CSV table of C-alpha atoms and ligand atoms in Angstrom, one decimal:
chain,number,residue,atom,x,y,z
T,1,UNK,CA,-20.3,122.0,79.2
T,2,UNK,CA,-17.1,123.8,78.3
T,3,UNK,CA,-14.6,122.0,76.1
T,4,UNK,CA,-11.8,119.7,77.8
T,5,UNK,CA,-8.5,121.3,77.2
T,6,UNK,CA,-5.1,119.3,77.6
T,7,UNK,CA,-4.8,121.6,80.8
T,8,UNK,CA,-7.5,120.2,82.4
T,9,UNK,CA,-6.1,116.9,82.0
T,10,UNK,CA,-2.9,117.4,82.3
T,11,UNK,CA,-4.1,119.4,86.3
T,12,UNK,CA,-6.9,116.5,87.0
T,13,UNK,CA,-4.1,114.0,86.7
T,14,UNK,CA,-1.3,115.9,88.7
T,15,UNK,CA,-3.8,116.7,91.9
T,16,UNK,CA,-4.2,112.8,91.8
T,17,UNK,CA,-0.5,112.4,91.7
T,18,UNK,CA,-0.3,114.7,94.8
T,19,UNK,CA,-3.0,113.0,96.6
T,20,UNK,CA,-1.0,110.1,96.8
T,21,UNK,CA,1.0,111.5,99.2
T,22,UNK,CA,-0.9,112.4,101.5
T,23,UNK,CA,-1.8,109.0,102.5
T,24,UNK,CA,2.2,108.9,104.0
T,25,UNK,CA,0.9,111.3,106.8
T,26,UNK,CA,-0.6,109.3,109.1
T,27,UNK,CA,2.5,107.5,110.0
T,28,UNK,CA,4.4,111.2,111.3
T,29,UNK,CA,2.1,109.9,114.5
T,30,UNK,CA,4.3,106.8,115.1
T,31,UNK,CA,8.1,107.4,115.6
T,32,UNK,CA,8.5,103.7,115.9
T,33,UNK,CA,6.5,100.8,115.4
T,34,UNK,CA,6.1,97.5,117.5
T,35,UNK,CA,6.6,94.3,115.8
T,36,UNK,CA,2.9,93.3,115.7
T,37,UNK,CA,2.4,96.8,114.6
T,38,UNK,CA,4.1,96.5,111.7
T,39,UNK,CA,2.6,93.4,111.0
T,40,UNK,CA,-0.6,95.3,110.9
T,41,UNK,CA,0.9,97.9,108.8
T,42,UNK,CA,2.1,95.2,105.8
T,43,UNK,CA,-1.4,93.4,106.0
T,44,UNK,CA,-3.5,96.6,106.0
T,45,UNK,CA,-1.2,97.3,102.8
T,46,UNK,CA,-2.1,93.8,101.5
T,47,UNK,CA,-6.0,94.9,101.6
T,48,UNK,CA,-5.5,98.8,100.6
T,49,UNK,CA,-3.7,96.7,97.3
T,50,UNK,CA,-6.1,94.0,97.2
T,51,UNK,CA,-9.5,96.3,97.0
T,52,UNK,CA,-7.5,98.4,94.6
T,53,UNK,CA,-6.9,95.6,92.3
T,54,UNK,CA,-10.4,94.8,92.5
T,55,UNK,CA,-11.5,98.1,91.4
T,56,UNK,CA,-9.0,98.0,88.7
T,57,UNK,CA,-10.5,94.8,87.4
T,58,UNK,CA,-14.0,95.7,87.7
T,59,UNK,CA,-12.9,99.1,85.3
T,60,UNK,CA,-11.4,97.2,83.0
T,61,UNK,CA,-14.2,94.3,82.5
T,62,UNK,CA,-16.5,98.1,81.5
T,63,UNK,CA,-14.0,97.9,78.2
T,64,UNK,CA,-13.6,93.9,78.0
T,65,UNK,CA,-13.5,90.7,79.7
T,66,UNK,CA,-11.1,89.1,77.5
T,67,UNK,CA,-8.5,91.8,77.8
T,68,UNK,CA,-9.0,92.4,81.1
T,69,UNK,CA,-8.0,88.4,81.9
T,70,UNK,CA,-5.6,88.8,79.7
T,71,UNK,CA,-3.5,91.8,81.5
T,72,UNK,CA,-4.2,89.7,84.9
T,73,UNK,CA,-1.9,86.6,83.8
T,74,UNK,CA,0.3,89.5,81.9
T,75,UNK,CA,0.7,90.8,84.9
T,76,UNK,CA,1.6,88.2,86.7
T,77,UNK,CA,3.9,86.8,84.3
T,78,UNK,CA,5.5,90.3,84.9
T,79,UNK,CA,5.7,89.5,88.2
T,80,UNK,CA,7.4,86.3,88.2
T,81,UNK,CA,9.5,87.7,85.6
T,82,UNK,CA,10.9,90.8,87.7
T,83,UNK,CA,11.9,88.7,90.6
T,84,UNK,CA,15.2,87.0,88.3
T,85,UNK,CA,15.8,91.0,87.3
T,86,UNK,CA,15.9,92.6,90.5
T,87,UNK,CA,18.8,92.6,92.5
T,88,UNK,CA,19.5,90.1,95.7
T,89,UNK,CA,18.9,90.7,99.0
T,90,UNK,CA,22.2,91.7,99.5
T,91,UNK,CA,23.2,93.6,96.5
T,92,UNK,CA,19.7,96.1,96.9
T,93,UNK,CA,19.9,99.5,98.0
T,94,UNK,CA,17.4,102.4,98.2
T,95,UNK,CA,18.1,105.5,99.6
T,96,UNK,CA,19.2,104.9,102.9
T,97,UNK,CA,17.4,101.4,103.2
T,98,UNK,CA,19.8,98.2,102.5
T,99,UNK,CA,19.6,94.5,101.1
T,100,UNK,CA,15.8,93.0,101.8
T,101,UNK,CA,14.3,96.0,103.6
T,102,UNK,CA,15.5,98.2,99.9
T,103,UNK,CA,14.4,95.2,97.9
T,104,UNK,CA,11.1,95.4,99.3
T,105,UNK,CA,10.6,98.9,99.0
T,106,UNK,CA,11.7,98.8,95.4
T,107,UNK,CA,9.2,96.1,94.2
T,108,UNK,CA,6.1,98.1,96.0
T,109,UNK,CA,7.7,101.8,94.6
T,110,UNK,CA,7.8,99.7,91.2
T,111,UNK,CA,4.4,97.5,91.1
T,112,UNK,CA,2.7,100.8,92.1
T,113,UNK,CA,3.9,103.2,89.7
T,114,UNK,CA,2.9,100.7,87.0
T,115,UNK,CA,-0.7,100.4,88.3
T,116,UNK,CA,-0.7,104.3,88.1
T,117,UNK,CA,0.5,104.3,83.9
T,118,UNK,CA,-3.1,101.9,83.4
T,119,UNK,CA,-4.8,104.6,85.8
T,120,UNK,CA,-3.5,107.2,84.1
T,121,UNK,CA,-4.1,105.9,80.9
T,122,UNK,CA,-8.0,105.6,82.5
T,123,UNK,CA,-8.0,109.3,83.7
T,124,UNK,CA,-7.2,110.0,79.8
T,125,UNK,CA,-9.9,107.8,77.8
T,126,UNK,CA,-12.2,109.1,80.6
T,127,UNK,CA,-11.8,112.6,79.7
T,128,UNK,CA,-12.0,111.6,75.9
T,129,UNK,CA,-15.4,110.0,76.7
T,130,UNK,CA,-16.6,113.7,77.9
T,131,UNK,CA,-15.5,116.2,81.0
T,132,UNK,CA,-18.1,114.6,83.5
T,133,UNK,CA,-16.6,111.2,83.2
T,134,UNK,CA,-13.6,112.8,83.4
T,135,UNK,CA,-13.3,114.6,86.4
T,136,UNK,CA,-15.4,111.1,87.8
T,137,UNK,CA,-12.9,109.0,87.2
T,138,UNK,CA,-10.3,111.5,88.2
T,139,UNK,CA,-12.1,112.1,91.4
T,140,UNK,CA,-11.9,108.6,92.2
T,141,UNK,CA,-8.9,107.9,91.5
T,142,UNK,CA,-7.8,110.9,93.6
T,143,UNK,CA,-9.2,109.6,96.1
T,144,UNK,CA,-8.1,106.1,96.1
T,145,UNK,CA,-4.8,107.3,95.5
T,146,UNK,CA,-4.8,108.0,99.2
T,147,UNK,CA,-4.9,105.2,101.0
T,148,UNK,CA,-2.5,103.7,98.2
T,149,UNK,CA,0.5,106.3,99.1
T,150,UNK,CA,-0.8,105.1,103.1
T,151,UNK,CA,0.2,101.5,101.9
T,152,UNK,CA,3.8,102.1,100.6
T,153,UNK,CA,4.2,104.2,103.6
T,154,UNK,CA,3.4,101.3,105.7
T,155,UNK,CA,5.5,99.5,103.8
T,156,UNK,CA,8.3,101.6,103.3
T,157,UNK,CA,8.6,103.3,107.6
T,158,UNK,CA,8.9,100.7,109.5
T,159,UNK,CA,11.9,99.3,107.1
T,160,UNK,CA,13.9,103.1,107.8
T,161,UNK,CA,12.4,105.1,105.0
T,162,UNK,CA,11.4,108.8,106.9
T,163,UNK,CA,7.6,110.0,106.3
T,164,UNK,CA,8.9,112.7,104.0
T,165,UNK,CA,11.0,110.0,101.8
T,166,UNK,CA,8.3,107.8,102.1
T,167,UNK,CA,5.7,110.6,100.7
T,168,UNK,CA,8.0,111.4,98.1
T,169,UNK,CA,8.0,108.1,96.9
T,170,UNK,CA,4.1,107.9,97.0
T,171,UNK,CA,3.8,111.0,95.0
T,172,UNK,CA,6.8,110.0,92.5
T,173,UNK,CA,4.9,106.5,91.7
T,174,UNK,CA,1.7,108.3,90.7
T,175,UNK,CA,3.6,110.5,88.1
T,176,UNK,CA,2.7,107.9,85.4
T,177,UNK,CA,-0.8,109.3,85.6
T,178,UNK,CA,-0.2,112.9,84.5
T,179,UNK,CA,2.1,111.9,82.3
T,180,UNK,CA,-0.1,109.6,80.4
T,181,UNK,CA,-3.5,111.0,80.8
T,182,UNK,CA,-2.7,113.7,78.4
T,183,UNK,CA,-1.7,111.6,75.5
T,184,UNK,CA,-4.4,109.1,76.2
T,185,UNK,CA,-6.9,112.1,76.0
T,186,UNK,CA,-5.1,113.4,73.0
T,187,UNK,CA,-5.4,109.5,71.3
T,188,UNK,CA,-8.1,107.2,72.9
T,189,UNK,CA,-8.9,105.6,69.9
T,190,UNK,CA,-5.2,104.5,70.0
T,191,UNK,CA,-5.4,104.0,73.9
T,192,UNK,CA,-8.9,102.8,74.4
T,193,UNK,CA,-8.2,99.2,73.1
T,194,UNK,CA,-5.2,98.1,75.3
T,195,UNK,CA,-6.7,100.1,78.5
T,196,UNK,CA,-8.4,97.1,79.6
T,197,UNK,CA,-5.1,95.1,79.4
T,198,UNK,CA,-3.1,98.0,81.4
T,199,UNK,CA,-5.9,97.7,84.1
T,200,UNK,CA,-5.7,93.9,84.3
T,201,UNK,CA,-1.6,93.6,84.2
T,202,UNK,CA,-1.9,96.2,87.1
T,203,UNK,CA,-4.5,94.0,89.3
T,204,UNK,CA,-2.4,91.2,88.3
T,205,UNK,CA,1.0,92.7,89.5
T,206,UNK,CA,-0.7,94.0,92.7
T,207,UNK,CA,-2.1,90.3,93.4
T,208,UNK,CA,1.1,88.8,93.4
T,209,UNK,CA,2.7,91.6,95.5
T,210,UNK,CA,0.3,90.8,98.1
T,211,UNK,CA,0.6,87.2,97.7
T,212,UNK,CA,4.1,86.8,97.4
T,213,UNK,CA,5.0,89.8,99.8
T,214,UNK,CA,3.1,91.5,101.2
T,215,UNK,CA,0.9,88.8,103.6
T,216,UNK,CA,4.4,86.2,104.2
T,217,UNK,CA,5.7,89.2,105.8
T,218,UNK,CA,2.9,90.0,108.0
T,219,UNK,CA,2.3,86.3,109.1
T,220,UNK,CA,6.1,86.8,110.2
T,221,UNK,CA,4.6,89.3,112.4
T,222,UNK,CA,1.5,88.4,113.6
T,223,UNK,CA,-0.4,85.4,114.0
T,224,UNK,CA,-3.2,84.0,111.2
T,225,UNK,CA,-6.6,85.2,113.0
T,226,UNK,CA,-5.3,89.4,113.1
T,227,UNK,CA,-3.1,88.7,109.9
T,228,UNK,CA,-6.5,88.1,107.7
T,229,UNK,CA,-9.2,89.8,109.9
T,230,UNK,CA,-6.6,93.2,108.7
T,231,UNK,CA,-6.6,91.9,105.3
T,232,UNK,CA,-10.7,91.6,105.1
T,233,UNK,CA,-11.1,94.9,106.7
T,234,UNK,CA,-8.8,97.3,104.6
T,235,UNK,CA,-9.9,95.1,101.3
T,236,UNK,CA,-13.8,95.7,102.2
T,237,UNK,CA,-12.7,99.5,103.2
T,238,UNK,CA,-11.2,100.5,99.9
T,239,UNK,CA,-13.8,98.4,97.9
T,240,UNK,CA,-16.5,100.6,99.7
T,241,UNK,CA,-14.7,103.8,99.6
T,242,UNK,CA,-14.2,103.7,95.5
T,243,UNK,CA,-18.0,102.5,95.2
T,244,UNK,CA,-18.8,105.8,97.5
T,245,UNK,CA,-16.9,107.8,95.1
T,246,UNK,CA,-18.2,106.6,92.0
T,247,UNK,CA,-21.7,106.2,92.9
T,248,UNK,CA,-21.8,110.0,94.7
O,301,ZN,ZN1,-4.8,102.8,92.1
């Protein structure tokens, strides 16, 4: 097996930077959604996060439980924290989105481009455990990443974001990946013991989002039965697509 060089790392971790925006494309088939629709759209978001924070904490419990808990409440405490910082309703602007619609979009572009620092961080301990688990865990991640840009899409559209914007915004929160792989690579013994906190604040953060967010929004939309029938199916679809990607 040929040595891992800091280019490999540094090119595994920017293709799963790129894959995240892809998963804006679907939505260039809807010009505009119906209400119900987009009640859809936030709770298949809700389980795209949902299954992604449970393959977050199932990674992190491989490098300990007790850190792994401990980045959940972290995370949340993050959370709950962020909610006095960020601006009002009224005062929040994005782009060309306004008050809550730009608040919204904010706290998803946010929560998901700190899940993608603890992934990078992953992609980089990975590597340092060999190339195979490497470019495994890269793999996965790539993949995953999809349907993750395809949540802050369906997030992001139907408040006025464009499918381009919103891509760009998919991309932009997975830059934490390349960015940290290669230092993690370069230092896992320095990175390897607070991976398992990164991995649980993420799950943690993504938790609340969904909770807090992500499903009082769709319930807006749509009524209980559709709201978490959604919910359970995207949940169960990423949980199955990252164990078809590991265990391939
Ligand atoms: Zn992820």
């Amino acid at each position: 097996m040929a040595e891992t060089s800091v280019t490999v790392v540094a090119l595994a971790a920017l293709v799963t930077a790129l894959a995240t925006g892809l998963g804006a494309l679907p939505l260039l088939a809807t010009a505009s959604l119906s209400r119900t629709w987009e009640g859809v759209g936030n709770a298949a978001a809700a389980g795209l996060m949902l299954g992604a924070s449970g393959q977050l904490v199932i990674e992190g419990l491989d490098h300990g439980l007790a850190r792994t808990l401990l980045g959940v409440v972290l995370g949340g405490l993050f959370m709950l924290f962020s909610r006095r910082v960020l601006p009002d309703s009224d005062e929040a602007s994005m782009g060309v989105l306004r008050g809550a619609d730009a608040r919204k979009a904010l706290l998803i572009v946010g929560v998901m481009t700190l899940h993608s620092a603890a992934e990078g961080i992953g992609v980089g301990v990975s590597f340092g455990g060999g190339q195979d688990l490497g470019v495994l865990m890269t793999a996965a991640i790539a993949v995953h990443n999809v349907p993750e840009g395809l949540a802050i899409a369906l997030v992001m559209v139907p408040r006025g974001a464009t499918v381009v914007v919103a891509a760009g915004w998919s991309v932009f929160s997975s830059l934490p990946q390349p960015i940290l792989a290669v230092p993690a690579y370069l230092f896992v013994a320095l990175f390897e013991p607070v991976l398992p906190v990164g991995l649980g604040a993420a799950a943690g953060a993504m938790v609340w989002m969904v909770a807090r967010e992500l499903l009082p929004d769709a319930r807006e939309r749509l009524a209980v039965t559709p709201t978490y029938a959604t919910l359970a199916l995207f949940t169960a679809a990423m949980l199955a697509l990252g164990w078809l990607v590991a265990g391939g």
